[in-house]
Short mmCIF file of C-alpha atoms in Angstrom, two decimals:
data_model
loop_
_atom_site.label_atom_id
_atom_site.label_comp_id
_atom_site.label_asym_id
_atom_site.label_seq_id
_atom_site.Cartn_x
_atom_site.Cartn_y
_atom_site.Cartn_z
CA MET B 1 7.96 -0.60 -50.28
CA THR B 2 4.91 -1.72 -48.32
CA ALA B 3 2.92 -4.84 -48.94
CA ILE B 4 -0.32 -4.51 -50.86
CA PRO B 5 -3.26 -5.61 -48.72
CA ALA B 6 -5.38 -8.35 -50.21
CA VAL B 7 -8.71 -7.25 -51.64
CA PRO B 8 -11.61 -9.49 -52.58
CA VAL B 9 -10.74 -11.52 -55.63
CA SER B 10 -13.18 -10.79 -58.44
CA ILE B 11 -11.14 -12.09 -61.36
CA PRO B 12 -11.80 -15.78 -62.10
CA GLU B 13 -8.21 -16.52 -63.15
CA LEU B 14 -6.89 -15.37 -59.77
CA ALA B 15 -9.07 -17.95 -58.07
CA ALA B 16 -6.91 -20.71 -59.55
CA PRO B 17 -3.75 -20.88 -57.43
CA SER B 18 -2.34 -23.55 -59.73
CA VAL B 19 -2.12 -20.93 -62.51
CA TRP B 20 -1.20 -17.87 -60.44
CA PRO B 21 0.98 -17.90 -57.33
CA VAL B 22 -1.02 -18.31 -54.13
CA SER B 23 -0.02 -14.78 -53.10
CA ALA B 24 -1.60 -13.20 -56.21
CA VAL B 25 -4.37 -10.76 -55.30
CA SER B 26 -6.28 -8.04 -57.09
CA ALA B 27 -4.79 -4.61 -56.47
CA PRO B 28 -6.16 -1.11 -57.05
CA GLY B 29 -6.55 0.15 -60.60
CA GLY B 30 -6.85 -3.25 -62.24
CA ASP B 31 -3.41 -4.35 -61.10
CA VAL B 32 -2.34 -7.67 -59.60
CA ALA B 33 0.06 -7.92 -56.69
CA VAL B 34 2.28 -10.96 -56.15
CA GLY B 35 4.26 -11.36 -52.97
CA GLY B 36 2.79 -8.03 -51.93
CA VAL B 37 4.30 -6.16 -54.91
CA PRO B 38 2.17 -4.75 -57.77
CA LEU B 39 3.19 -6.17 -61.11
CA THR B 40 3.11 -2.77 -62.80
CA GLU B 41 5.55 -1.50 -60.20
CA ILE B 42 7.95 -4.25 -61.23
CA ALA B 43 7.47 -3.42 -64.92
CA GLU B 44 8.26 0.24 -64.27
CA ARG B 45 11.25 -0.40 -62.05
CA TYR B 46 12.96 -3.21 -63.96
CA GLY B 47 11.62 -2.73 -67.48
CA THR B 48 10.00 -5.27 -69.74
CA PRO B 49 10.11 -8.05 -70.64
CA ALA B 50 10.70 -9.11 -67.05
CA TYR B 51 10.22 -12.32 -65.12
CA VAL B 52 8.88 -12.32 -61.58
CA LEU B 53 9.49 -15.19 -59.15
CA ASP B 54 7.47 -15.51 -55.95
CA GLU B 55 10.15 -16.80 -53.58
CA ASP B 56 7.66 -18.01 -51.00
CA GLU B 57 5.80 -20.00 -53.66
CA VAL B 58 9.02 -21.67 -54.79
CA ARG B 59 9.92 -22.64 -51.24
CA SER B 60 6.39 -23.84 -50.46
CA ARG B 61 6.33 -26.08 -53.53
CA ALA B 62 9.75 -27.51 -52.67
CA ARG B 63 8.53 -28.35 -49.18
CA ALA B 64 5.37 -29.94 -50.61
CA TRP B 65 7.54 -32.48 -52.45
CA LEU B 66 9.47 -33.27 -49.28
CA ARG B 67 6.19 -33.91 -47.47
CA ALA B 68 4.81 -35.99 -50.35
CA LEU B 69 7.76 -38.40 -50.28
CA PRO B 70 9.34 -38.06 -46.83
CA ASP B 71 11.57 -41.11 -47.27
CA ALA B 72 12.77 -40.12 -50.72
CA GLU B 73 15.50 -37.80 -51.94
CA VAL B 74 14.03 -34.80 -53.73
CA VAL B 75 16.39 -33.13 -56.19
CA TYR B 76 15.45 -29.97 -58.05
CA ALA B 77 15.81 -30.16 -61.84
CA ALA B 78 17.98 -27.10 -62.43
CA LYS B 79 17.25 -27.06 -66.17
CA ALA B 80 13.81 -25.61 -65.38
CA PHE B 81 15.52 -22.42 -64.18
CA VAL B 82 18.54 -21.85 -62.04
CA CYS B 83 20.49 -18.90 -60.72
CA ARG B 84 22.49 -18.26 -57.56
CA ALA B 85 19.42 -17.48 -55.47
CA VAL B 86 17.58 -20.60 -56.62
CA VAL B 87 20.59 -22.76 -55.71
CA ASP B 88 20.51 -21.20 -52.25
CA TRP B 89 16.76 -21.72 -51.87
CA MET B 90 17.04 -25.41 -52.75
CA GLU B 91 19.93 -25.95 -50.34
CA GLN B 92 18.06 -24.17 -47.54
CA GLU B 93 14.91 -26.23 -48.14
CA GLY B 94 16.85 -29.50 -48.08
CA LEU B 95 16.61 -30.48 -51.75
CA GLY B 96 19.36 -31.83 -53.95
CA LEU B 97 20.20 -30.61 -57.45
CA ASP B 98 19.82 -32.37 -60.77
CA VAL B 99 22.18 -30.78 -63.32
CA CYS B 100 23.02 -31.38 -66.97
CA SER B 101 26.22 -29.47 -67.65
CA ALA B 102 29.54 -28.22 -66.30
CA GLY B 103 28.03 -24.73 -66.18
CA GLU B 104 25.23 -25.78 -63.85
CA LEU B 105 27.76 -27.69 -61.75
CA GLU B 106 30.06 -24.69 -61.45
CA LEU B 107 27.16 -22.45 -60.43
CA ALA B 108 26.26 -24.88 -57.66
CA ALA B 109 29.90 -25.01 -56.55
CA VAL B 110 30.14 -21.21 -56.43
CA ARG B 111 27.25 -21.20 -53.98
CA GLY B 112 28.80 -23.95 -51.86
CA PHE B 113 26.06 -26.46 -52.62
CA PRO B 114 26.94 -29.90 -51.17
CA ALA B 115 28.35 -31.90 -54.08
CA GLU B 116 27.13 -35.20 -52.66
CA ARG B 117 23.53 -33.96 -53.17
CA ILE B 118 24.08 -33.34 -56.90
CA VAL B 119 23.03 -35.71 -59.70
CA LEU B 120 24.54 -35.22 -63.16
CA HIS B 121 22.79 -36.61 -66.18
CA GLY B 122 22.33 -35.95 -69.88
CA ASN B 123 22.39 -38.01 -73.04
CA ALA B 124 25.65 -36.50 -74.32
CA LYS B 125 27.95 -35.37 -71.54
CA SER B 126 31.03 -33.58 -72.75
CA PRO B 127 34.53 -34.38 -71.46
CA GLU B 128 34.35 -31.09 -69.57
CA ASP B 129 31.06 -32.11 -67.95
CA LEU B 130 32.61 -35.33 -66.68
CA ARG B 131 35.86 -33.69 -65.56
CA THR B 132 33.96 -31.05 -63.63
CA ALA B 133 31.70 -33.63 -61.99
CA LEU B 134 34.68 -35.69 -60.84
CA ARG B 135 36.64 -32.66 -59.68
CA LEU B 136 33.73 -31.40 -57.60
CA GLY B 137 32.83 -34.86 -56.30
CA VAL B 138 29.18 -35.07 -57.35
CA GLY B 139 27.10 -37.72 -55.67
CA ARG B 140 25.93 -39.67 -58.71
CA ILE B 141 26.49 -39.58 -62.46
CA VAL B 142 23.75 -41.08 -64.62
CA ILE B 143 25.16 -43.12 -67.49
CA ASP B 144 23.07 -42.66 -70.62
CA SER B 145 25.05 -44.60 -73.24
CA ASP B 146 27.67 -47.32 -73.60
CA CYS B 147 30.22 -44.70 -74.67
CA GLU B 148 30.14 -43.04 -71.26
CA THR B 149 31.09 -46.09 -69.22
CA ALA B 150 34.70 -46.44 -70.37
CA ARG B 151 35.12 -42.68 -70.81
CA LEU B 152 34.05 -42.00 -67.24
CA ALA B 153 35.97 -44.90 -65.71
CA ALA B 154 39.17 -43.72 -67.40
CA GLN B 155 38.89 -40.33 -65.69
CA VAL B 156 38.23 -41.57 -62.14
CA THR B 157 41.47 -41.22 -60.21
CA GLY B 158 40.21 -42.44 -56.85
CA PRO B 159 40.73 -43.22 -54.13
CA GLY B 160 37.09 -44.35 -54.14
CA ALA B 161 34.85 -45.41 -57.00
CA GLN B 162 32.44 -42.94 -58.60
CA GLN B 163 28.81 -43.74 -57.89
CA VAL B 164 26.75 -44.10 -61.07
CA MET B 165 23.23 -44.97 -62.15
CA VAL B 166 22.02 -46.25 -65.52
CA ARG B 167 19.22 -44.45 -67.28
CA VAL B 168 16.82 -47.06 -68.58
CA LEU B 169 14.03 -46.81 -71.12
CA PRO B 170 10.94 -48.47 -69.67
CA GLY B 171 9.00 -48.21 -72.94
CA ILE B 172 6.21 -45.99 -71.58
CA GLU B 173 4.50 -43.23 -73.57
CA ALA B 174 3.79 -40.27 -71.28
CA GLY B 175 3.90 -36.50 -71.62
CA ALA B 176 1.88 -33.71 -73.14
CA HIS B 177 3.68 -33.57 -76.52
CA ALA B 178 5.78 -35.94 -78.61
CA LYS B 179 8.80 -33.66 -78.22
CA ILE B 180 8.79 -33.99 -74.44
CA ARG B 181 8.18 -37.74 -74.13
CA THR B 182 11.40 -39.40 -73.07
CA GLY B 183 10.42 -42.82 -71.71
CA ALA B 184 9.32 -44.48 -74.96
CA GLU B 185 11.39 -46.67 -77.23
CA GLY B 186 13.27 -45.25 -80.20
CA GLN B 187 14.55 -41.88 -78.98
CA LYS B 188 17.83 -40.42 -77.83
CA PHE B 189 17.57 -40.91 -74.07
CA GLY B 190 18.49 -43.93 -72.01
CA LEU B 191 19.07 -47.62 -72.65
CA SER B 192 16.24 -49.93 -73.54
CA ILE B 193 15.11 -52.61 -71.09
CA ALA B 194 13.19 -54.42 -73.82
CA ASP B 195 16.02 -54.93 -76.30
CA GLY B 196 18.72 -55.74 -73.74
CA ASP B 197 20.79 -52.54 -74.03
CA ALA B 198 20.25 -51.64 -70.38
CA GLU B 199 21.38 -55.04 -69.13
CA ASP B 200 24.45 -54.99 -71.38
CA ALA B 201 25.39 -51.57 -69.99
CA ILE B 202 24.99 -52.81 -66.43
CA ALA B 203 27.27 -55.77 -67.13
CA ARG B 204 29.95 -53.41 -68.48
CA ILE B 205 29.71 -51.13 -65.46
CA LEU B 206 30.01 -54.05 -63.08
CA GLY B 207 33.30 -54.87 -64.81
CA GLN B 208 34.70 -51.41 -64.02
CA PRO B 209 36.23 -51.31 -60.52
CA ARG B 210 36.33 -47.49 -60.63
CA LEU B 211 32.54 -47.29 -60.99
CA GLU B 212 30.01 -48.22 -58.32
CA LEU B 213 26.52 -48.95 -59.67
CA THR B 214 24.00 -47.73 -57.10
CA GLY B 215 20.73 -47.94 -59.00
CA LEU B 216 18.61 -47.19 -62.01
CA HIS B 217 17.34 -43.90 -63.37
CA SER B 218 14.34 -43.29 -65.61
CA HIS B 219 12.47 -40.25 -66.83
CA LEU B 220 9.19 -40.56 -68.72
CA GLY B 221 8.76 -37.04 -70.08
CA SER B 222 7.17 -33.73 -69.12
CA GLN B 223 3.71 -32.44 -68.23
CA ILE B 224 2.51 -35.84 -67.04
CA SER B 225 -0.85 -35.08 -65.47
CA SER B 226 -1.63 -38.49 -63.94
CA PRO B 227 0.26 -40.56 -61.35
CA GLU B 228 -0.47 -43.76 -63.29
CA PRO B 229 2.49 -43.63 -65.70
CA TYR B 230 4.79 -43.36 -62.67
CA ALA B 231 3.16 -46.43 -61.13
CA GLN B 232 3.61 -48.29 -64.40
CA ASN B 233 7.23 -47.20 -64.48
CA VAL B 234 7.79 -48.46 -60.93
CA ARG B 235 6.38 -51.87 -61.87
CA ARG B 236 8.61 -52.25 -64.92
CA VAL B 237 11.80 -50.98 -63.35
CA VAL B 238 11.43 -52.98 -60.13
CA ALA B 239 10.85 -56.10 -62.23
CA PHE B 240 14.04 -55.28 -64.12
CA MET B 241 15.95 -54.73 -60.87
CA ALA B 242 14.82 -58.16 -59.71
CA ARG B 243 16.05 -59.64 -62.98
CA ILE B 244 19.44 -57.95 -62.52
CA ARG B 245 19.67 -59.44 -59.03
CA GLU B 246 18.93 -62.91 -60.39
CA ARG B 247 21.42 -62.71 -63.25
CA HIS B 248 24.23 -60.67 -61.72
CA GLY B 249 23.83 -61.27 -57.99
CA ILE B 250 23.51 -57.61 -57.01
CA THR B 251 20.67 -55.80 -55.26
CA LEU B 252 20.57 -52.20 -56.45
CA PRO B 253 19.62 -49.90 -53.57
CA GLU B 254 18.39 -46.80 -55.48
CA LEU B 255 15.62 -45.96 -57.93
CA ASP B 256 15.36 -42.51 -59.53
CA LEU B 257 12.01 -41.84 -61.21
CA GLY B 258 12.96 -38.47 -62.70
CA GLY B 259 10.43 -35.65 -62.91
CA GLY B 260 7.90 -34.42 -65.44
CA PHE B 261 5.06 -33.65 -63.03
CA ALA B 262 2.39 -31.46 -64.65
CA VAL B 263 1.44 -27.89 -63.79
CA ALA B 264 -1.56 -25.87 -64.94
CA TYR B 265 -0.94 -23.30 -67.67
CA LEU B 266 -4.63 -22.65 -68.27
CA PRO B 267 -7.41 -22.60 -65.66
CA GLY B 268 -8.78 -26.11 -65.36
CA ASP B 269 -5.65 -27.87 -66.57
CA PRO B 270 -5.08 -31.13 -64.67
CA ALA B 271 -2.21 -30.76 -62.22
CA PRO B 272 -2.21 -33.23 -59.31
CA VAL B 273 -0.61 -32.03 -56.10
CA PRO B 274 2.69 -33.66 -55.09
CA ALA B 275 0.92 -35.75 -52.45
CA ALA B 276 -1.19 -37.45 -55.14
CA TYR B 277 1.90 -38.51 -57.06
CA GLY B 278 3.65 -39.49 -53.86
CA ARG B 279 0.84 -41.75 -52.63
CA ARG B 280 0.54 -43.63 -55.92
CA ILE B 281 4.29 -44.03 -56.32
CA ASN B 282 4.74 -45.30 -52.76
CA ASP B 283 1.80 -47.70 -52.98
CA GLU B 284 3.08 -49.23 -56.21
CA LEU B 285 6.64 -49.42 -54.95
CA VAL B 286 5.55 -51.39 -51.87
CA ARG B 287 3.35 -53.67 -53.96
CA SER B 288 5.96 -54.34 -56.66
CA CYS B 289 8.78 -54.96 -54.20
CA ALA B 290 6.58 -57.41 -52.29
CA GLU B 291 5.73 -59.22 -55.53
CA PHE B 292 9.38 -59.66 -56.46
CA ASP B 293 10.63 -60.08 -52.87
CA TYR B 294 12.89 -57.08 -53.45
CA PRO B 295 13.98 -54.74 -50.65
CA LEU B 296 12.52 -51.26 -50.95
CA PRO B 297 15.04 -49.09 -52.82
CA ARG B 298 15.66 -45.50 -51.83
CA LEU B 299 13.61 -43.30 -54.13
CA THR B 300 14.72 -40.12 -55.86
CA VAL B 301 12.42 -37.75 -57.71
CA GLU B 302 13.44 -34.72 -59.75
CA PRO B 303 10.70 -32.04 -59.80
CA GLY B 304 11.62 -28.87 -61.65
CA ARG B 305 8.68 -27.39 -63.51
CA SER B 306 6.25 -28.25 -60.70
CA ILE B 307 8.32 -26.19 -58.26
CA MET B 308 9.23 -23.27 -60.48
CA ALA B 309 6.62 -22.73 -63.20
CA PRO B 310 3.64 -21.71 -61.01
CA ALA B 311 5.87 -19.29 -59.08
CA GLY B 312 6.80 -17.26 -62.15
CA ILE B 313 5.08 -14.50 -64.11
CA ALA B 314 6.29 -12.96 -67.35
CA LEU B 315 5.60 -9.26 -67.90
CA TYR B 316 5.45 -7.64 -71.33
CA ARG B 317 4.56 -4.23 -72.64
CA VAL B 318 2.31 -3.90 -75.67
CA LEU B 319 4.07 -2.33 -78.66
CA ALA B 320 1.39 -2.57 -81.34
CA VAL B 321 -2.20 -3.68 -81.93
CA LYS B 322 -3.26 -4.86 -85.37
CA ARG B 323 -6.79 -5.77 -86.44
CA THR B 324 -6.73 -7.65 -89.71
CA GLY B 325 -8.54 -10.52 -91.37
CA GLY B 326 -11.06 -10.64 -88.55
CA GLN B 327 -8.32 -11.20 -85.98
CA VAL B 328 -6.67 -9.06 -83.34
CA PHE B 329 -2.91 -9.30 -82.96
CA VAL B 330 -1.25 -7.73 -79.94
CA ALA B 331 2.53 -7.47 -80.35
CA VAL B 332 4.68 -7.25 -77.23
CA ASP B 333 8.31 -6.42 -76.51
CA GLY B 334 9.36 -10.04 -75.94
CA GLY B 335 8.61 -13.27 -77.69
CA MET B 336 10.35 -16.47 -78.72
CA SER B 337 13.70 -15.11 -77.54
CA ASP B 338 12.52 -15.28 -73.92
CA ASN B 339 9.89 -18.01 -74.34
CA PRO B 340 10.44 -20.51 -77.16
CA ARG B 341 7.97 -23.06 -75.76
CA PRO B 342 4.94 -22.12 -77.91
CA ALA B 343 7.06 -22.29 -81.07
CA LEU B 344 8.75 -25.55 -80.02
CA TYR B 345 5.75 -27.60 -78.99
CA GLY B 346 2.61 -25.51 -78.95
CA ALA B 347 2.61 -24.53 -75.27
CA ARG B 348 -0.43 -22.48 -74.23
CA TYR B 349 -0.74 -19.74 -71.63
CA THR B 350 -3.11 -17.51 -69.71
CA VAL B 351 -2.62 -13.77 -70.39
CA ARG B 352 -4.05 -10.87 -68.41
CA LEU B 353 -3.98 -7.09 -68.71
CA VAL B 354 -2.64 -5.50 -65.52
CA GLY B 355 -2.31 -1.91 -64.40
CA ARG B 356 -5.64 -0.50 -65.52
CA ALA B 357 -9.27 -1.47 -65.42
CA SER B 358 -11.23 -1.78 -68.66
CA ALA B 359 -14.99 -1.73 -69.08
CA THR B 360 -14.86 -2.85 -72.71
CA PRO B 361 -15.90 -6.36 -73.78
CA MET B 362 -13.33 -9.13 -73.93
CA ARG B 363 -12.25 -10.43 -77.30
CA ALA B 364 -10.25 -13.39 -78.52
CA THR B 365 -6.75 -12.08 -79.16
CA THR B 366 -3.46 -13.49 -80.41
CA VAL B 367 -0.43 -12.24 -78.48
CA VAL B 368 2.66 -12.27 -80.68
CA GLY B 369 6.33 -11.50 -80.17
CA ARG B 370 8.59 -8.99 -81.85
CA HIS B 371 10.75 -11.37 -83.86
CA CYS B 372 10.78 -11.93 -87.62
CA GLU B 373 9.21 -15.37 -87.46
CA ALA B 374 5.61 -16.27 -88.24
CA GLY B 375 5.84 -18.82 -85.45
CA ASP B 376 6.68 -16.15 -82.87
CA VAL B 377 3.31 -16.46 -81.14
CA LEU B 378 3.13 -16.38 -77.35
CA ALA B 379 -0.59 -17.09 -76.88
CA GLU B 380 -3.49 -17.72 -79.22
CA ALA B 381 -7.19 -17.08 -78.59
CA VAL B 382 -6.70 -15.44 -75.20
CA GLU B 383 -9.38 -13.09 -73.88
CA LEU B 384 -8.21 -9.48 -73.61
CA PRO B 385 -10.20 -6.23 -73.47
CA GLU B 386 -11.11 -4.74 -76.84
CA ASP B 387 -9.38 -1.49 -75.91
CA VAL B 388 -5.94 -3.05 -75.30
CA ARG B 389 -3.41 -0.54 -76.57
CA PRO B 390 0.31 0.22 -76.86
CA GLY B 391 1.88 0.83 -73.46
CA ASP B 392 -0.34 -1.64 -71.64
CA VAL B 393 1.30 -4.29 -69.47
CA LEU B 394 0.38 -7.94 -69.94
CA ALA B 395 1.07 -10.61 -67.35
CA VAL B 396 1.57 -14.29 -68.22
CA PRO B 397 1.42 -16.62 -65.19
CA ALA B 398 2.99 -20.09 -64.94
CA SER B 399 6.15 -18.71 -66.57
CA GLY B 400 8.80 -19.74 -64.07
CA ALA B 401 10.15 -22.81 -65.87
CA TYR B 402 11.74 -23.45 -69.27
CA GLN B 403 11.46 -19.87 -70.43
CA VAL B 404 14.40 -17.84 -69.16
CA SER B 405 16.44 -21.05 -69.00
CA MET B 406 15.82 -21.59 -72.73
CA ALA B 407 16.05 -17.93 -73.73
CA SER B 408 18.26 -16.90 -76.64
CA GLY B 409 19.95 -13.82 -77.99
CA TYR B 410 17.85 -13.75 -81.16
CA ASN B 411 17.92 -10.32 -82.83
CA MET B 412 20.26 -9.21 -80.02
CA THR B 413 17.25 -8.18 -77.98
CA GLY B 414 18.87 -9.30 -74.73
CA ARG B 415 17.58 -11.83 -72.25
CA PRO B 416 15.19 -10.45 -69.62
CA PRO B 417 15.81 -9.75 -65.94
CA VAL B 418 14.51 -12.04 -63.21
CA VAL B 419 13.05 -10.39 -60.12
CA ALA B 420 12.16 -12.09 -56.83
CA VAL B 421 9.26 -10.90 -54.69
CA SER B 422 8.53 -11.69 -51.06
CA GLY B 423 6.93 -9.85 -48.16
CA GLY B 424 6.09 -6.72 -50.16
CA ARG B 425 9.62 -6.27 -51.51
CA SER B 426 11.30 -7.01 -54.81
CA ARG B 427 14.94 -7.66 -55.59
CA LEU B 428 16.87 -8.31 -58.76
CA LEU B 429 18.19 -11.87 -59.16
CA VAL B 430 19.39 -11.76 -62.75
CA ARG B 431 19.98 -8.46 -64.58
CA SER B 432 18.94 -7.72 -68.15
CA GLU B 433 21.33 -8.75 -70.87
CA THR B 434 22.64 -5.66 -72.64
CA PHE B 435 24.14 -4.85 -76.00
CA ASP B 436 27.50 -4.54 -74.24
CA ASP B 437 27.15 -8.19 -73.19
CA HIS B 438 26.68 -9.16 -76.84
CA ARG B 439 29.48 -6.88 -78.02
CA SER B 440 31.97 -8.26 -75.50
CA ARG B 441 31.69 -11.70 -77.10
CA ASP B 442 32.23 -10.40 -80.64
CA VAL B 443 36.02 -10.38 -80.91
CA GLY B 444 36.40 -10.52 -84.70
CA LEU B 445 37.98 -7.76 -86.78
#
C-alpha cells in the first residue's frame, strides 16, 4: 500500500482538525484518506461497520498532554477505548493508565505495562477487581466509598501498605449532559466534602496501617469545554487538603483532577487544546497553594476522550434509504450496538459520504441504525447528498472514544473491527466479533 498524496482540501469539514484527524485529506473520487489510507479501502478490506484509529494522532495527542502539564502525571483513561496496541502506545509515550476493572488490569499486565503507573478507580469495585489490583501491585487505588476501606485493608498482605486516594465530591456542576456530570452533590460517585463524608473516610483510612493515603481524587464529568471548572475544583480541593492538614496533621502530596476534557464532535464545537487547560490549572494551583500556605501537590490528570475520540472514524455502509413524512432516513449496517452514545445522552456527530463524488444538492438527513429501537439514531439533521443510496459508505469522525468500548452484542450483530492507520498502511487491532464468538458462550442445552 502506498500513501495517498495530499490534495487541496475543498471540503469545509476537513478544515477542522479537531473533528477529523490532522492527517485527513481529500482523495480522488470523493474519498477521504486518513494516515495515508483511503477510507473506502478500509471498508472494502475489513468490512463495515469498522472503526479506524489514526495511530499518529493518538500519539500526538498523548504528547500534547505531557507538554501541557510537564510536572504532572498523565494517565490515559482506558475506559475511552483500550486494546493491546493502545496499552503499548501509552507506555511508549510515557503515560500511565487509569483503569476501572480487573479485565482492564489484566490486559495491561499481559502487555507488561508498569503496574506502578496504573490507577484503579470505580464506584463499585468487585472483590476480583481489588484482588487483581493487589496481586499486580498497582500504584494507587482510589477509594470511592466507606465500604471499600475495610474491604481493601483486609486483603493487603504486605509487606508494604497499599497506596490509596479518596475520591471527593467538590460540589461542582460541569459536563455536557446530566448523565455525564460526576462532580455534583447527590450522585453515585465519590464522597462529599460539604457534608463531611470525605473527611470521615479519610479518618478511617488513617486508622488503617495497611493503607497509605497519598492524596485526593476528583472527577467533574465529561465534555467540559472550559478550563474554569477545573480551576474551581482546584480551589475547593486545595482548601479541603489544608483543612485535613489542620485537623489530622498530614500533608497530602498528590491531587488527581480526573479527566473530562472536551473534544469537538461538530465543526465549531468548543474544544480547548491541552495547553489551555494546563495553564489555567497550574495558575490556580499555584495561587491556591500560596493562599493556604500548602506545598504544591503532584498533579495527575486522566485524559481519555481528548486523546482517542478525534483519532477515530466510524465507517458504515448504507443499507436502505427511506423518504417519508417529509424526512429522509438513511439506515446503515451499524447503530446503537456499536455506538450507544446518541441513545444514552443525545450525542451528535458529523457524517460524510466517502468514496464517490456527488453533484446533487445536500439535504438534511437522519442516519439511523439497524436495530429494532426507535431510539437507534446515529445522527439527526446531518447534510448528505440527495442521491445517497444503498452501498454508499458513510464516515463519522470523532468516533474513537466511548463507542467500541461501550459496544454490545445486541441482535447478535457482532462488535466491529478496529483498524489502525499510519504511514499509508493499515493493520487490524481488534477483529470483528463473529457468530461463533456468540455461540461459544451459549452452553445451555
